[in-house]
Short mmCIF file of C-alpha atoms (C1' of nucleotides) in Angstrom, two decimals:
data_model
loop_
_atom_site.label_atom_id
_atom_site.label_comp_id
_atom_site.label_asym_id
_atom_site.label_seq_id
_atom_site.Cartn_x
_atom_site.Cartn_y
_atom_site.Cartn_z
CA UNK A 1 17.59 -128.88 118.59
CA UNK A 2 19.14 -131.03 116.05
CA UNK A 3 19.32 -134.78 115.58
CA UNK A 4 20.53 -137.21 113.11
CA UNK A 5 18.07 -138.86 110.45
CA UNK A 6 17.41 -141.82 110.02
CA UNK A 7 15.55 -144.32 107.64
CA UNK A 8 12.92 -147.40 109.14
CA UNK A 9 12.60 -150.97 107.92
CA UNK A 10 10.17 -153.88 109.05
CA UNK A 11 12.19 -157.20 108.67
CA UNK A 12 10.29 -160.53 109.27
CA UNK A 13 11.27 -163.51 110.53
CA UNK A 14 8.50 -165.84 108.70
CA UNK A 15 9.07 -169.51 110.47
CA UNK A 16 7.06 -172.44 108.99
CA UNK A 17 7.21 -176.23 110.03
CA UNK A 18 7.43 -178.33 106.57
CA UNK A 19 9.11 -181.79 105.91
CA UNK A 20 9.85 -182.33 109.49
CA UNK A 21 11.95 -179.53 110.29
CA UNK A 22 11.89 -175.96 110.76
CA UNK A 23 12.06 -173.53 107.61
CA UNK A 24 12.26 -169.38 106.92
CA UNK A 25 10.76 -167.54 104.17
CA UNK A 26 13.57 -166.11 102.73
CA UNK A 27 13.60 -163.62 99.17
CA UNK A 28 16.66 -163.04 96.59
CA UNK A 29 17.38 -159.64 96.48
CA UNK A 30 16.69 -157.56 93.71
CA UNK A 31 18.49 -154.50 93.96
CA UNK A 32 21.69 -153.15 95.66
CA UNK A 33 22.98 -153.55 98.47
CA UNK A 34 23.50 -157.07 98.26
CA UNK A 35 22.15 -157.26 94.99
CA UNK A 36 21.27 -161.72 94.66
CA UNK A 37 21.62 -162.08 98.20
CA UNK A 38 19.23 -163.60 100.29
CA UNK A 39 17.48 -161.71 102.89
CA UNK A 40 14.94 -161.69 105.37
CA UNK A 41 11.78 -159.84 103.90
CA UNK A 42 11.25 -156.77 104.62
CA UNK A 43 10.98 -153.12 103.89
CA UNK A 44 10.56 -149.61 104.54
CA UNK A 45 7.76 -148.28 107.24
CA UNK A 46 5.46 -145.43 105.36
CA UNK A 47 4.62 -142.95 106.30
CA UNK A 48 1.81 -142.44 108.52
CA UNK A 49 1.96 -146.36 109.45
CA UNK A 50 2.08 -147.33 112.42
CA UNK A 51 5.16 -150.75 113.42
CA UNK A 52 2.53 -153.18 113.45
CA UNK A 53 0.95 -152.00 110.55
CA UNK A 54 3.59 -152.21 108.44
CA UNK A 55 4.70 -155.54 109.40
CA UNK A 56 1.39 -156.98 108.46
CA UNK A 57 1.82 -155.41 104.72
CA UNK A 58 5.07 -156.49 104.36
CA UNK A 59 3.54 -160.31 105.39
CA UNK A 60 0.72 -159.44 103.58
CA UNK A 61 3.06 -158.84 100.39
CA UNK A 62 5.39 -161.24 100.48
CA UNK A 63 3.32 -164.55 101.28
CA UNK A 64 -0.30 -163.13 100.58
CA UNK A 65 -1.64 -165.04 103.60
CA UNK A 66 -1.58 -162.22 106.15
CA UNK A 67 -1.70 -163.97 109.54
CA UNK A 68 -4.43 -166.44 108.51
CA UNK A 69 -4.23 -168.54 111.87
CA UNK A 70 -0.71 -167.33 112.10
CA UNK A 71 1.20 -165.20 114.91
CA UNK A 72 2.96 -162.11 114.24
CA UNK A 73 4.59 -160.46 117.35
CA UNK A 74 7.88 -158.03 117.15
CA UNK A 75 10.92 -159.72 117.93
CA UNK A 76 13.68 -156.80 118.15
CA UNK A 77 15.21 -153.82 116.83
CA UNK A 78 18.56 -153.62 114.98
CA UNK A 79 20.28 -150.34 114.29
CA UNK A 80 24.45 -150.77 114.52
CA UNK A 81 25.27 -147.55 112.35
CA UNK A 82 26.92 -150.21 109.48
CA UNK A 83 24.52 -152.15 109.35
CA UNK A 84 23.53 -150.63 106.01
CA UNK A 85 25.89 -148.73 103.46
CA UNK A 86 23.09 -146.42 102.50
CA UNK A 87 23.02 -145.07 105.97
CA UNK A 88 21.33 -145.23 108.88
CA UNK A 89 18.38 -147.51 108.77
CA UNK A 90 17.08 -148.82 111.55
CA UNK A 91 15.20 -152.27 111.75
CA UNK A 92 12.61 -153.63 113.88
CA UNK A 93 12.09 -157.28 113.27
CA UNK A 94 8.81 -159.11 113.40
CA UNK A 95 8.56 -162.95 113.94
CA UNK A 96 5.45 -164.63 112.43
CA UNK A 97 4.92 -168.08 112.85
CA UNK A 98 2.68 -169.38 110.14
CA UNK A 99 1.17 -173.17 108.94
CA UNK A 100 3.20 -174.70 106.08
CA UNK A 101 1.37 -172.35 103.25
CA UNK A 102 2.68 -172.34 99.40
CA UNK A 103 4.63 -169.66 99.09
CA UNK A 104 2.71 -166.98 96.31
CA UNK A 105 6.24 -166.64 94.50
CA UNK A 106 4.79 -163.35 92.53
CA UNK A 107 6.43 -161.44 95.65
CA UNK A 108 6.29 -157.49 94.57
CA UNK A 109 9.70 -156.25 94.97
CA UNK A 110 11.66 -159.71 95.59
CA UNK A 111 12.93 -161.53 92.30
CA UNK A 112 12.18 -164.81 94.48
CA UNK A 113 10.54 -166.43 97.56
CA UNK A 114 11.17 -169.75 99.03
CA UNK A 115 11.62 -171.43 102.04
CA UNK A 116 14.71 -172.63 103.41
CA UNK A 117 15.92 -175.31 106.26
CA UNK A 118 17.50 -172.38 109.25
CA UNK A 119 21.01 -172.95 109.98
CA UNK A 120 24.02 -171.54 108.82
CA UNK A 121 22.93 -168.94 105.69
CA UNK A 122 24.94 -166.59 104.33
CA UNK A 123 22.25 -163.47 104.82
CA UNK A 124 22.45 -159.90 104.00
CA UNK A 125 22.83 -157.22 106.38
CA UNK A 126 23.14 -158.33 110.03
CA UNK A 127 19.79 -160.82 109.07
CA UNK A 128 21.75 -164.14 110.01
CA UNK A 129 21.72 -162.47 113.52
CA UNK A 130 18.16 -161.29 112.75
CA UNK A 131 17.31 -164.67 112.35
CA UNK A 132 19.30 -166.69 115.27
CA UNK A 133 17.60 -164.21 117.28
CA UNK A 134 13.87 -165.16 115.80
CA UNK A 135 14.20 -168.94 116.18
CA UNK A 136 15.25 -168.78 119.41
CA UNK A 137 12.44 -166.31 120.66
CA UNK A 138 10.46 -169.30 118.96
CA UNK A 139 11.69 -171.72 120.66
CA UNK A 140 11.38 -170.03 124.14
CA UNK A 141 7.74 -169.23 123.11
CA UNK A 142 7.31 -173.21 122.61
CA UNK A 143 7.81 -173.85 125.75
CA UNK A 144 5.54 -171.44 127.71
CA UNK A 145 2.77 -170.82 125.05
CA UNK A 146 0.21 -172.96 122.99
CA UNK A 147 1.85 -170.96 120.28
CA UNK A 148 2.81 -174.53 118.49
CA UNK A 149 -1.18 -174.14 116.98
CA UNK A 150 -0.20 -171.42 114.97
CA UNK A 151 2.48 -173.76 113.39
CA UNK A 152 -0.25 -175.82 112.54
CA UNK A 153 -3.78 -176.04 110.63
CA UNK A 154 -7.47 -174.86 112.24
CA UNK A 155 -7.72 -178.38 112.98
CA UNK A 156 -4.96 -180.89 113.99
CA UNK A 157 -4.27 -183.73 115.63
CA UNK A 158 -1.97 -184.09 118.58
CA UNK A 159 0.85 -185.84 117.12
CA UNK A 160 1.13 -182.84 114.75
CA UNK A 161 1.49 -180.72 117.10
CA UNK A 162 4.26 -182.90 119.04
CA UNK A 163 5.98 -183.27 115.40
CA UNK A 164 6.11 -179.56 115.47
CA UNK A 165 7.70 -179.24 118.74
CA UNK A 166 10.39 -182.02 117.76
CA UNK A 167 10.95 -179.32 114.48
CA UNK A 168 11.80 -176.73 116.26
CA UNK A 169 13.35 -177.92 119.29
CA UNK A 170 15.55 -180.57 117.53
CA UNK A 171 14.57 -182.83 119.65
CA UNK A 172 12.35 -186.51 119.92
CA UNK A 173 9.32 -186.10 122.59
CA UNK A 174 7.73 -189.22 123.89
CA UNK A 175 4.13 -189.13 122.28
CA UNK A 176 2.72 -190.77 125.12
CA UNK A 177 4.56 -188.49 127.43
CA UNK A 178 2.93 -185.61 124.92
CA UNK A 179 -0.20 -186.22 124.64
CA UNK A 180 -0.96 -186.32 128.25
CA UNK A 181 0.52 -182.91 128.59
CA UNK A 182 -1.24 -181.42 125.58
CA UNK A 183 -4.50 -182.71 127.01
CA UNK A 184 -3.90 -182.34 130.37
CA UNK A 185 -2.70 -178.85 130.40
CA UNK A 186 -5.95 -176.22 131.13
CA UNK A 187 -6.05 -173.99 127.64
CA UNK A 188 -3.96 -175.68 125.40
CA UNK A 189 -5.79 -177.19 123.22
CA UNK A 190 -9.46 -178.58 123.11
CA UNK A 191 -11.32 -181.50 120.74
CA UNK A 192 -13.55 -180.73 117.98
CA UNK A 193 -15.37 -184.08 118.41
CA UNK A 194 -13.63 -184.84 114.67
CA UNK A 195 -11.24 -187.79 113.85
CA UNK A 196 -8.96 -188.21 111.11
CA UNK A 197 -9.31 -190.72 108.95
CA UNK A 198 -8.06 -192.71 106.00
CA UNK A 199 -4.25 -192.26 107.42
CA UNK A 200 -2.17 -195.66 108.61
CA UNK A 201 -2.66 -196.50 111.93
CA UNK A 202 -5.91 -195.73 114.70
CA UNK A 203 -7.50 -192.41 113.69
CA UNK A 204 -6.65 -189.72 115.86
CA UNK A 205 -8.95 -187.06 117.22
CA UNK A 206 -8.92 -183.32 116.05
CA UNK A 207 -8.36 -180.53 118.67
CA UNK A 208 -8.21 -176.96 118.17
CA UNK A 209 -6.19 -174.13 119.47
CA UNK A 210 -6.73 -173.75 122.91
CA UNK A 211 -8.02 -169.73 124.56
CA UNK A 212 -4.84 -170.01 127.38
CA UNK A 213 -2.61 -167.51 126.52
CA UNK A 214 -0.29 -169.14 129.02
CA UNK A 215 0.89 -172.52 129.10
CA UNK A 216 0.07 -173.68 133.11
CA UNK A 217 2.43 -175.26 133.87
CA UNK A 218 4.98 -175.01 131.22
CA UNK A 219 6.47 -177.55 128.63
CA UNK A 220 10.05 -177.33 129.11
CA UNK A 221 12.85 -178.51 127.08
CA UNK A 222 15.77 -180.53 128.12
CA UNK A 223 18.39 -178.08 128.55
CA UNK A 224 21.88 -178.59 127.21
CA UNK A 225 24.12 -179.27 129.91
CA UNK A 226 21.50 -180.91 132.78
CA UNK B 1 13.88 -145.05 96.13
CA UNK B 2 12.43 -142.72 98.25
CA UNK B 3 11.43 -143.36 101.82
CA UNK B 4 10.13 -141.56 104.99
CA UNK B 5 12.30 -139.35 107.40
CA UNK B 6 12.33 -140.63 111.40
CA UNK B 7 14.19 -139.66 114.39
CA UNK B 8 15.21 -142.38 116.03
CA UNK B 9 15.42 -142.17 120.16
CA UNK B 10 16.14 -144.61 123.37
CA UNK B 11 14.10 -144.67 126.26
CA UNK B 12 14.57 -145.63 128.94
CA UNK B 13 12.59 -147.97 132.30
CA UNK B 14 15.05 -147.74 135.12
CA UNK B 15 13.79 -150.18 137.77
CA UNK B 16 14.84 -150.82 141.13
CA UNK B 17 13.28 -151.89 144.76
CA UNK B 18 13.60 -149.57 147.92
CA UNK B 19 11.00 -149.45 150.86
CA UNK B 20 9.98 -152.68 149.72
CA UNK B 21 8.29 -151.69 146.05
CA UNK B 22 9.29 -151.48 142.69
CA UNK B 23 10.75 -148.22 141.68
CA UNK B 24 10.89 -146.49 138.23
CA UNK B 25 13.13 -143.23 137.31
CA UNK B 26 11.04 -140.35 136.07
CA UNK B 27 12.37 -136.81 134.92
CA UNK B 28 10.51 -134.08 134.39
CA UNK B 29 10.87 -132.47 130.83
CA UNK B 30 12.16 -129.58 130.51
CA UNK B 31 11.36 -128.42 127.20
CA UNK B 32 8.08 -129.11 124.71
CA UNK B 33 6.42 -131.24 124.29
CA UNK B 34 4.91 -132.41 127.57
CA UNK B 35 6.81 -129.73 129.11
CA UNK B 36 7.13 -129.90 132.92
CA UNK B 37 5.32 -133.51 132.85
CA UNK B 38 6.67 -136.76 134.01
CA UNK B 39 8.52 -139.00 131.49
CA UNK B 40 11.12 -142.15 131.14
CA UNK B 41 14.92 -140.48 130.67
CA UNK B 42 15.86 -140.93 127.24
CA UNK B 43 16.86 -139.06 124.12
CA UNK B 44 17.83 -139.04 120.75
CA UNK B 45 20.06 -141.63 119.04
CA UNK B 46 23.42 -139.98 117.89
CA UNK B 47 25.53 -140.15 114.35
CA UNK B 48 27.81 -143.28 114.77
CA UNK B 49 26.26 -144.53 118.00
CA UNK B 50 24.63 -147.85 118.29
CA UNK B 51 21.66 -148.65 119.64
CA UNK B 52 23.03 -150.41 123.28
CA UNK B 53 25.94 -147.53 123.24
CA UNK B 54 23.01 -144.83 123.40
CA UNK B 55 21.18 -146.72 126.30
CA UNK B 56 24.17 -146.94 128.00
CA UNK B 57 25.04 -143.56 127.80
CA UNK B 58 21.72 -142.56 128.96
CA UNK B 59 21.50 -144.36 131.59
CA UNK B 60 25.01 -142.90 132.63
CA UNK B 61 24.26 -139.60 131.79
CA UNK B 62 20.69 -140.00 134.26
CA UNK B 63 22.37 -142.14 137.07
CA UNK B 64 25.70 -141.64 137.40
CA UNK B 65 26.25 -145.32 137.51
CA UNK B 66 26.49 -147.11 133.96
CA UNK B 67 25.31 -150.49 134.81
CA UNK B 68 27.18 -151.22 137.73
CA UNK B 69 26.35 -154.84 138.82
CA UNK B 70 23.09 -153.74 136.98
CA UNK B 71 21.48 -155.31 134.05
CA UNK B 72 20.39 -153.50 130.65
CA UNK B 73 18.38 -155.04 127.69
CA UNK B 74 16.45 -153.89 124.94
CA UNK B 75 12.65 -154.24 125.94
CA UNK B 76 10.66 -153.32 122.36
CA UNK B 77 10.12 -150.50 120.14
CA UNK B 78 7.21 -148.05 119.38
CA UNK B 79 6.62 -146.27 116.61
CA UNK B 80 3.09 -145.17 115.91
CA UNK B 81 2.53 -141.80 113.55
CA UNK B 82 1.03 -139.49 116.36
CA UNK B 83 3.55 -140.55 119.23
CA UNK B 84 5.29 -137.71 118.99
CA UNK B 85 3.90 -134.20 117.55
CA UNK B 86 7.69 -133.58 116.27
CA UNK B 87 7.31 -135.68 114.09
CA UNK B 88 7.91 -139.15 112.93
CA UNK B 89 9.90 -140.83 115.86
CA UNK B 90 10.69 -144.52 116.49
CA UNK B 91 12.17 -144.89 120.21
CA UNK B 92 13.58 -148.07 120.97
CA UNK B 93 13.24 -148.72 124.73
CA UNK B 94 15.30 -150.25 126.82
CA UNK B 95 14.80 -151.58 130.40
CA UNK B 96 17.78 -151.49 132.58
CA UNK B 97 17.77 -153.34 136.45
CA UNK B 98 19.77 -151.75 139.49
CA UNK B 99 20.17 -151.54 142.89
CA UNK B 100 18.88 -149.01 145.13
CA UNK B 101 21.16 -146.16 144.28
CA UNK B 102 20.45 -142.30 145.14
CA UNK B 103 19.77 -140.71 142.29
CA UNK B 104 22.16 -137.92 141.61
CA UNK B 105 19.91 -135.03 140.62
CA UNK B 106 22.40 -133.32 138.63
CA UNK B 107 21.07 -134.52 135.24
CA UNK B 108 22.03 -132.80 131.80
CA UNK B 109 18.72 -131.90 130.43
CA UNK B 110 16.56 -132.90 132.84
CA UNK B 111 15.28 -130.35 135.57
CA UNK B 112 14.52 -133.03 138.12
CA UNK B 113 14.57 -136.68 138.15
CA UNK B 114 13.53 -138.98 140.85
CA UNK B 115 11.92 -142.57 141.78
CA UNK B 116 8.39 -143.14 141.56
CA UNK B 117 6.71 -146.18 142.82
CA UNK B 118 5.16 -147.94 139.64
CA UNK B 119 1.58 -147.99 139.02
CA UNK B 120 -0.51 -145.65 137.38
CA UNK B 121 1.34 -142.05 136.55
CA UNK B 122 0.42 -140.22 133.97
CA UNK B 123 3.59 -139.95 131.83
CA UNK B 124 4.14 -137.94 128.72
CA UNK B 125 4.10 -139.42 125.01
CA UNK B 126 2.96 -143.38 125.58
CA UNK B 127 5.93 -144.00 128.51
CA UNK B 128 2.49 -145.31 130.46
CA UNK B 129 2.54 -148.48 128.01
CA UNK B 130 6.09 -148.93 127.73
CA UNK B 131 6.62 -148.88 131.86
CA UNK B 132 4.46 -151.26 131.74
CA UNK B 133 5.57 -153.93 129.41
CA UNK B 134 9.23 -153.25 131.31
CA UNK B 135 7.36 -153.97 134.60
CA UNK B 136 5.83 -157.10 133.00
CA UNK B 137 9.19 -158.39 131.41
CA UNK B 138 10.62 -157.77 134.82
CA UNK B 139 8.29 -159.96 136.64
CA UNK B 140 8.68 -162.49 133.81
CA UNK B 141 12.63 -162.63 133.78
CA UNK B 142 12.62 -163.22 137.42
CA UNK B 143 10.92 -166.86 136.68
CA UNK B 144 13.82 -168.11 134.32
CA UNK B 145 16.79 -165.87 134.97
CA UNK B 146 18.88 -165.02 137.71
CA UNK B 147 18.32 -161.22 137.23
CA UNK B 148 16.97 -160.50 140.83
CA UNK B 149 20.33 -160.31 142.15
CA UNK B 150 20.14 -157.42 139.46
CA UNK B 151 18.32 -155.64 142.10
CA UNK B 152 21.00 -156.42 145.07
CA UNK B 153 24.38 -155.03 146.10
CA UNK B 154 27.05 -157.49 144.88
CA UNK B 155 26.79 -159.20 148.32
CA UNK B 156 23.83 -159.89 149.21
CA UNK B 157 21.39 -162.62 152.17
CA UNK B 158 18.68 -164.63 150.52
CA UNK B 159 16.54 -162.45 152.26
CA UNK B 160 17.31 -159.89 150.30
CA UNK B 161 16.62 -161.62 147.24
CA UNK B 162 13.79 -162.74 148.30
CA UNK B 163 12.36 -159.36 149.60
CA UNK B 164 13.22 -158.07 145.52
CA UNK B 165 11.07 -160.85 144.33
CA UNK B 166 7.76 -159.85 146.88
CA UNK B 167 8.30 -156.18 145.69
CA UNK B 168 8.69 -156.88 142.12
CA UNK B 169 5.78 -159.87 141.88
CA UNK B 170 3.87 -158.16 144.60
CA UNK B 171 3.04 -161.40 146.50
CA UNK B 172 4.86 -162.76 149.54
CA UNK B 173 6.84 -165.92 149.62
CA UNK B 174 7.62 -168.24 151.75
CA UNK B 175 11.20 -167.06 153.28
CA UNK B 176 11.92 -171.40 153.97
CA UNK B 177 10.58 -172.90 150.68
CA UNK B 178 12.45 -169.68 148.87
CA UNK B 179 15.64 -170.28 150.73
CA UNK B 180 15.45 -173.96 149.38
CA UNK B 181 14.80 -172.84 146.01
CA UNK B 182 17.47 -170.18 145.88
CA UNK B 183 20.26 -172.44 147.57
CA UNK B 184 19.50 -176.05 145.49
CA UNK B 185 18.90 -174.22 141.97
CA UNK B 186 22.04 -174.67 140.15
CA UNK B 187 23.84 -171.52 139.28
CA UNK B 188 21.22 -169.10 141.33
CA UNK B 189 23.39 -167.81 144.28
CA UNK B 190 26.94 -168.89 145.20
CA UNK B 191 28.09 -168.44 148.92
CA UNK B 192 30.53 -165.83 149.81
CA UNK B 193 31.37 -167.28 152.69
CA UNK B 194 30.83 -164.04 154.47
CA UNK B 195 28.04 -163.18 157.10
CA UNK B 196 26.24 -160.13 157.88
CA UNK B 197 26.24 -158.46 161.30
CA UNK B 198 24.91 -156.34 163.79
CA UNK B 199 21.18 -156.76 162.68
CA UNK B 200 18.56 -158.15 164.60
CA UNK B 201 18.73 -161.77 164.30
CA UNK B 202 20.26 -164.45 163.76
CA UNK B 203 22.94 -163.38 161.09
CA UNK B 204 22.48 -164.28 157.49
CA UNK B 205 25.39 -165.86 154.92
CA UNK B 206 26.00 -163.44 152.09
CA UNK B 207 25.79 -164.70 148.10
CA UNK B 208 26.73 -163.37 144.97
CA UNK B 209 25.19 -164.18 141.53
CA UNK B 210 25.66 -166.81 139.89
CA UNK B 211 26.88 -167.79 136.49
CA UNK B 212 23.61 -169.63 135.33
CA UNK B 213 22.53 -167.42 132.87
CA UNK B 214 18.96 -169.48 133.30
CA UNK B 215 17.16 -171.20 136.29
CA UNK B 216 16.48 -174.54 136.00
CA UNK B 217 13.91 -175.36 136.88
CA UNK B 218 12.19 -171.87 136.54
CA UNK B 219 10.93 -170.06 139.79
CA UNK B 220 7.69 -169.93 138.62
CA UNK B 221 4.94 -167.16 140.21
CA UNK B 222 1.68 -168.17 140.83
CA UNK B 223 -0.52 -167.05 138.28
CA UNK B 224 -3.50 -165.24 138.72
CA UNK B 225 -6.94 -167.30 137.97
CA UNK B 226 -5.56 -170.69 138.67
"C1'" DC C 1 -7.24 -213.70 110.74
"C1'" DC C 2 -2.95 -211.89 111.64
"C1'" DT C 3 0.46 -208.24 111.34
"C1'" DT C 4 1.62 -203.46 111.26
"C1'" DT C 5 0.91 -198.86 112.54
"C1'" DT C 6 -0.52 -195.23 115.34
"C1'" DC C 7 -3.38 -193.42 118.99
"C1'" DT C 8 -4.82 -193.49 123.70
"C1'" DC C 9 -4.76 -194.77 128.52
"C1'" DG C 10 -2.25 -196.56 132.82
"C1'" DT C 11 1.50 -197.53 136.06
"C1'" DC C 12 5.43 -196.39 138.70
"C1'" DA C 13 9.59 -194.09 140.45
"C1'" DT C 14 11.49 -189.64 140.86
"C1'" DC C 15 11.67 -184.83 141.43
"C1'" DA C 16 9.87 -180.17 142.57
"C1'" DT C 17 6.75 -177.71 145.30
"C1'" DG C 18 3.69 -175.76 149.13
"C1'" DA C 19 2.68 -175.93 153.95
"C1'" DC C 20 4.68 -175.83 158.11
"C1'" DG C 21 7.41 -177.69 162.42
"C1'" DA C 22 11.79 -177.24 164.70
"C1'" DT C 23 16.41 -175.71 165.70
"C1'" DA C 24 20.32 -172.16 165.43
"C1'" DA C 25 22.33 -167.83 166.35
"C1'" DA C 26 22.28 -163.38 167.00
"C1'" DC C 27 20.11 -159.28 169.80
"C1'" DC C 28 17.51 -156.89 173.82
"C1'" DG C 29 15.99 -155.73 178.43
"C1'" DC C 30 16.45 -156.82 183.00
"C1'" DG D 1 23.44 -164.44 183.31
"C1'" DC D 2 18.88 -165.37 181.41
"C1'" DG D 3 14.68 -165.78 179.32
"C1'" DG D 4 12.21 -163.46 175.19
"C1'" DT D 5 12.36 -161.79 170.44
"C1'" DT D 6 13.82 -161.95 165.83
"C1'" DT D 7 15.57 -163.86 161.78
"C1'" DA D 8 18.10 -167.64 159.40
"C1'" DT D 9 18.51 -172.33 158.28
"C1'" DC D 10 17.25 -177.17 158.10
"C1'" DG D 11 13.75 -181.03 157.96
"C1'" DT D 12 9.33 -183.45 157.18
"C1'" DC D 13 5.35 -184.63 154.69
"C1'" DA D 14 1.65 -184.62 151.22
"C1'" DT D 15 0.78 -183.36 146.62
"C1'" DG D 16 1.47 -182.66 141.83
"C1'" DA D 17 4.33 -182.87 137.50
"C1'" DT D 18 7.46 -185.53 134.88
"C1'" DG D 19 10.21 -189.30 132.44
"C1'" DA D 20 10.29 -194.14 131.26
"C1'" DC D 21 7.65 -197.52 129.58
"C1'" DG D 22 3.74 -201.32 129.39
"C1'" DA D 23 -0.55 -202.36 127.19
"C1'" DG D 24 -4.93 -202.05 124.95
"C1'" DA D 25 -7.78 -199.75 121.01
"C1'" DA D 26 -8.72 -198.86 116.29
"C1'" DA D 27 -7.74 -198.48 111.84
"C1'" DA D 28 -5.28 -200.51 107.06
"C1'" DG D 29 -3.33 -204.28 104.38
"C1'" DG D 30 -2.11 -208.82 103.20
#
DNA sequence: CCTTTTCTCGTCATCATGACGATAAACCGC
DNA sequence: GCGGTTTATCGTCATGATGACGAGAAAAGG
């Protein structure tokens, strides 16, 4: 039997929560197609490596902290036989989710790294899509997850984990409102016993990631259009 | 640049409820490897075809019935070296939703095909993980989506509905508190205005779906542990 | 000492949910 | 016709989660 051939990329979907708002790692490319374009990173599975695998290399490569407190989970596969004028490649996209981290910029194959605001960009490939499709899995996540830790570092306080929630929902939450949920919600997160301190305002306590892998009961967004 | 060789193939987890259980669609291989075991339909990715066009077409080419009032999505890919002795092969699965159809044996390259209530079968390559993440996003999606109804006839009682969520969840609901739930959620069922008849009885209003493409609020499952 | 800022705790009305009683509308057997 | 059975539909009530918001606690700075 005969079948066609194809090639196999690893594209992630790097999120970070900097300045208030929600940003993507995203590298100028460096050879055709779409030579100076930006584009998700990314790049070809080896052989004998397994999807996983290769998604942590890539992550690995192109920010240098590989999952340090950070989520990596695969997002989707893209294969639209256009999608790449070389031929057919298939893509499975990865999403990581990672604490606000300096971006190493001595990337190995990408001319440059950086992080930029989501919205409209004017990707290569089909990676705008790529993209939409990662923030929204991210924002879905939000809501039935403690996922919003890995957004953040070891230790943090509860309004930085609200502020991350307004990031990437776009949206104010009451802090009082918050931080009864946060800390009333079984798993979510739980105190260290530490405080901030030195900041404006009352110190704040320090919680970690909580071990639910579920959020019980949920923290749902407003919905457009209730 | 030179980079790995894959084949690139769709599988697929057919679900559906008769006899009050979740169903899967099996077919036993006809050729090597695994011959004459037990595996998810599926097959190789053609030249020119995208990814959804090959589910589709393999879940016409196994049914019969392309998606009639049914649901398809792409559930996640797998991709690890040994998967396949072949060779290097990536299959992107997707898990499609239907309605209890018989299955027209007649397939193209499969010497039998049939339902099999899900649980543990000992299916060729690793179809035993991937029928069971499509089971779990199945159980999930019925929490925030309308997709049960994926499971019904295009009329259908609230019965009905709620007899797909017992099989699929494996618990049993409350037929008042559901038939509150299904009628008040916005968007859930809409009223035909028909009725059935001749059962035992008192006769039930018929529904179709919906537009809401998610229910709000969620018709959450209890979870296990709380 | 007073103001500002932020964190933390409380109150209250509203809504969704689980448990369950009661009625409605068909059928069956006699 | 007439109870008895079955299933559908509606209602009630206690409980728990949520949104809106008041108020005290604990720091910094003038």
């Amino acid at each position: 039997m005969t079948y066609p051939v194809f090639a196999v990329t690893v594209d992630l979907v790097v999120l970070t929560v900097r300045e208030g708002g929600l940003h993507v790692l995203l590298v100028r490319r460096g050879i055709e197609p779409y030579l100076d374009a930006w584009a998700l990173p990314g790049g070809f599975v080896l052989e004998d490596e397994d999807l996983p695998t290769a998604a942590r290399r890539e992550l690995a490569e192109e920010t240098g902290l590989a999952g340090a407190g950070g989520h990596l989970e695969q997002l989707a596969s893209y294969g639209a036989p256009d999608r790449d004028p070389r031929g057919r490649v298939v893509t499975v996209a990865y999403l990581a989710l990672l604490p606000d981290l300096p971006v190493p910029t001595a990337g190995t194959d990408a001319a440059e790294a950086e992080w930029r605001p989501v919205g409209k960009l004017g990707l290569a490939f089909d990676h705008d899509r790529i993209l939409a499709d990662g923030v929204e899995r991210a924002r879905s996540k939000l809501e039935y997850t403690p996922l919003a830790a890995a957004f953040c570092p070891p230790e943090f306080t509860i309004a930085a984990l609200r502020q991350v929630y307004e990031a990437v929902w776009g949206e104010s939450l009451d802090p009082r409102n918050f931080h009864r949920k946060a800390t009333s919600t079984p798993g979510f997160v739980s105190p260290t016993g530490g405080s901030t301190e030195g900041g404006t305002g009352r110190p704040a306590r320090l919680y970690r990631r909580g071990d639910a892998a579920l959020l019980n009961p949920p923290l749902l967004r407003r919905r457009p259009g209730d």
